[in-house]
Amino acid sequence: CAGLGVACAATAWLCEKKLHPVERHPEEAAKKDRGAHAALAGAREVFRSPYLLLIVGIVVGYEFAAAMTDFVVNVVFERAYESQDELAQMFGRVGWIVSTTALVSQVVIVPAFLPSKRLALMLPPITMALATIGLAIVPTVLFAVILSAADRGLNYSLQQTTKETLYVPLTDAQKYKAKAFIDMFVDRAGKALSALALMAIIAHEGISITASLVVALGALAVWAVCAFGLGRVYARTIAPVV
């Protein structure tokens, strides 16, 4: 891991040295921002833009769906394997499956779907929803593995790549302030709220696969609606300008 970190830093340094990116100078108004006003600049950019609010909906919807489905997958595995060694081996296999899915997705699916932002945005929630419904009907290890692959495999490739490209046509303030607010605050807040929701489900329903998957499907519905709306906004207002 340390070696990869050093290699990434060296690659970034070489890219900057080779490409000589133009320095960005903040606007005069931005220079006057101080303290809390500057800290909340990203939040203001987000709440002023329906486009960015749809991205927030996608991020929060995914975090809730991922938290609930990860919990269910863990429960299914623990009920299927009594031995800790068998359980560890199974999680290792899932890791390889997820990594392979992400690699294949990045090489094959991303180039095919990324030009159409609407399809690229809709594929992950739809695929994950189908896998979630399958696991709800047949709560077996097979469907748990399929759900993990659909979740993390697509999130590490198509979902992440598509989300990053959505910021390209935006203003500097939206790229560097709003994006930082979404990545650093909204994403973490979504994780925290989904964890609290999961704790509430366990406190009320116990270790309930059904209740967790119902919440996951609700989050996936929100994610899909925001993805569909974002695809329309991108196609109508941003893509023609670009």
XYZ file of C-alpha atoms in Angstrom:
242
model
C 0.000 0.000 0.000
C 2.824 2.398 0.831
C 4.465 1.611 -2.498
C 1.241 2.297 -4.385
C 0.862 5.589 -2.523
C 4.348 6.681 -3.536
C 3.704 5.578 -7.135
C 0.473 7.620 -7.276
C 2.225 10.698 -5.893
C 5.042 10.315 -8.429
C 2.537 9.908 -11.265
C 0.684 13.080 -10.222
C 3.958 15.010 -10.037
C 5.046 13.819 -13.490
C 1.642 14.658 -14.995
C 1.731 18.196 -13.606
C 5.303 18.679 -14.791
C 4.470 17.410 -18.268
C 1.092 19.110 -18.787
C 1.809 22.426 -17.013
C -1.828 23.071 -15.980
C -2.873 26.720 -15.882
C -3.014 28.185 -12.387
C -6.493 29.052 -11.171
C -6.955 32.404 -9.452
C -9.943 32.817 -7.142
C -12.433 35.552 -7.799
C -12.042 38.779 -5.877
C -15.272 38.125 -4.008
C -13.983 34.752 -2.917
C -10.893 36.372 -1.419
C -13.118 38.239 1.032
C -14.619 35.048 2.414
C -13.466 34.320 5.905
C -14.367 31.872 8.659
C -17.779 30.227 8.609
C -18.813 32.120 5.468
C -15.963 30.521 3.528
C -16.566 27.109 5.095
C -20.203 27.135 3.955
C -19.467 28.313 0.412
C -19.807 24.782 -0.939
C -23.149 24.277 0.802
C -24.481 27.507 -0.692
C -23.432 26.406 -4.161
C -25.211 23.065 -3.702
C -28.491 24.519 -2.422
C -28.589 27.045 -5.265
C -28.324 24.359 -7.939
C -31.019 21.719 -8.676
C -28.349 19.860 -10.644
C -26.093 19.538 -7.591
C -29.050 18.665 -5.357
C -29.789 15.707 -7.619
C -26.191 14.572 -7.188
C -26.735 14.829 -3.408
C -29.817 12.602 -3.782
C -27.771 10.003 -5.646
C -24.988 10.042 -3.043
C -27.329 9.739 -0.051
C -29.541 7.149 -1.757
C -26.524 5.001 -2.534
C -25.139 5.219 1.009
C -28.449 4.077 2.527
C -28.840 1.250 0.001
C -25.236 0.114 0.473
C -25.462 0.123 4.278
C -28.643 -1.961 4.308
C -27.569 -4.459 1.671
C -24.077 -4.903 3.169
C -25.713 -5.731 6.492
C -28.024 -8.271 4.861
C -25.156 -9.881 2.945
C -23.181 -10.261 6.169
C -26.183 -11.818 7.917
C -26.724 -14.288 5.068
C -23.063 -15.306 5.116
C -22.946 -15.702 8.902
C -26.049 -17.889 8.856
C -24.658 -20.017 6.027
C -21.183 -20.620 7.488
C -20.669 -21.683 11.092
C -16.877 -21.789 10.943
C -14.924 -18.547 11.107
C -12.436 -19.969 8.603
C -15.196 -20.734 6.087
C -16.658 -17.283 6.606
C -13.281 -15.610 6.065
C -12.698 -17.662 2.907
C -16.120 -16.658 1.592
C -15.448 -12.973 2.158
C -12.142 -13.435 0.343
C -13.933 -14.962 -2.627
C -16.442 -12.105 -2.640
C -13.552 -9.630 -2.692
C -12.110 -11.270 -5.790
C -15.530 -11.383 -7.470
C -16.179 -7.705 -6.716
C -12.729 -6.674 -7.970
C -13.149 -8.687 -11.166
C -16.609 -7.211 -11.721
C -15.237 -3.685 -11.249
C -12.366 -4.365 -13.671
C -14.628 -5.833 -16.368
C -17.093 -2.989 -15.847
C -14.363 -0.364 -16.209
C -13.012 -1.935 -19.393
C -16.280 -2.952 -21.083
C -19.326 -1.250 -19.536
C -17.930 2.234 -18.850
C -16.878 2.965 -22.474
C -20.218 1.644 -23.737
C -22.510 3.515 -21.338
C -20.618 6.663 -20.337
C -21.441 8.662 -23.518
C -25.112 8.409 -22.514
C -25.171 9.919 -19.032
C -28.773 8.861 -18.433
C -28.036 5.190 -19.095
C -24.794 5.347 -17.120
C -26.612 6.896 -14.154
C -29.568 4.503 -14.270
C -27.745 1.187 -14.732
C -26.245 0.886 -11.192
C -29.476 1.502 -9.207
C -31.548 -0.698 -11.512
C -29.031 -3.548 -11.378
C -28.712 -3.263 -7.615
C -32.513 -3.117 -7.208
C -32.965 -6.313 -9.225
C -30.314 -8.067 -7.139
C -31.937 -6.786 -3.939
C -35.341 -8.110 -4.987
C -33.733 -11.444 -5.865
C -32.111 -11.659 -2.433
C -35.422 -10.771 -0.748
C -37.168 -13.614 -2.595
C -34.328 -16.132 -2.284
C -32.060 -15.171 0.664
C -29.171 -17.442 -0.294
C -25.402 -17.053 -0.569
C -25.623 -16.966 -4.369
C -27.885 -13.913 -4.435
C -25.842 -12.283 -1.680
C -22.744 -12.588 -3.864
C -24.626 -11.227 -6.888
C -25.809 -8.252 -4.839
C -22.281 -7.517 -3.584
C -20.948 -7.656 -7.134
C -23.755 -5.411 -8.401
C -23.163 -2.947 -5.566
C -19.441 -2.508 -5.187
C -18.480 -3.782 -8.637
C -20.468 -1.078 -10.419
C -19.883 1.573 -7.755
C -16.103 1.259 -8.050
C -16.295 1.667 -11.830
C -19.332 2.985 -13.702
C -20.967 4.887 -10.840
C -17.797 6.622 -9.676
C -16.603 7.453 -13.184
C -19.979 8.851 -14.219
C -20.317 10.928 -11.061
C -16.900 12.519 -11.564
C -17.631 13.446 -15.186
C -20.812 15.250 -14.112
C -18.691 18.010 -12.581
C -16.633 18.681 -15.713
C -18.945 21.274 -17.358
C -19.609 23.171 -14.099
C -18.065 26.414 -12.871
C -14.885 26.489 -10.820
C -16.855 27.310 -7.667
C -19.103 24.314 -8.216
C -16.169 22.030 -9.042
C -13.953 22.936 -6.119
C -16.388 24.128 -3.444
C -19.634 22.263 -4.060
C -17.880 19.025 -4.992
C -15.757 19.190 -1.840
C -18.900 19.754 0.238
C -20.611 16.744 -1.360
C -17.576 14.447 -1.145
C -16.510 15.410 2.361
C -19.748 16.287 4.172
C -22.747 14.865 2.309
C -21.108 11.494 1.679
C -20.043 11.115 5.328
C -23.383 12.384 6.585
C -25.125 9.818 4.383
C -22.983 7.064 5.869
C -23.707 8.258 9.405
C -27.459 8.577 8.868
C -27.658 5.168 7.201
C -25.808 3.643 10.176
C -28.271 5.263 12.578
C -31.176 4.001 10.465
C -29.736 0.487 10.549
C -29.351 0.683 14.338
C -32.981 1.776 14.609
C -34.123 -1.163 12.466
C -32.152 -3.621 14.582
C -33.517 -2.090 17.799
C -37.096 -2.310 16.543
C -37.135 -5.398 14.312
C -34.041 -7.313 15.386
C -31.838 -8.947 12.758
C -34.459 -8.605 10.048
C -33.458 -9.218 6.450
C -36.889 -8.166 5.204
C -36.970 -4.807 6.995
C -33.437 -3.945 5.894
C -34.153 -4.805 2.272
C -37.371 -2.764 2.296
C -35.403 0.302 3.399
C -32.750 -0.513 0.789
C -35.361 -0.642 -1.967
C -36.742 2.711 -0.828
C -33.256 4.215 -0.987
C -32.704 2.653 -4.414
C -35.971 4.207 -5.617
C -34.775 7.651 -4.475
C -31.412 7.028 -6.138
C -33.059 5.965 -9.422
C -35.429 8.950 -9.476
C -32.551 11.387 -8.865
C -30.417 9.620 -11.493
C -33.214 9.851 -14.061
C -33.787 13.525 -13.293
C -30.075 14.287 -13.416
C -29.768 12.579 -16.784
C -32.572 14.755 -18.154
C -31.063 17.955 -16.749
C -27.639 17.079 -18.163
C -29.083 16.309 -21.604
C -31.261 19.430 -21.764
C -29.113 22.144 -20.249
C -25.478 21.141 -19.903
C -24.687 18.802 -22.797
C -25.828 21.273 -25.533
C -23.600 23.981 -24.080
C -20.608 21.655 -23.988
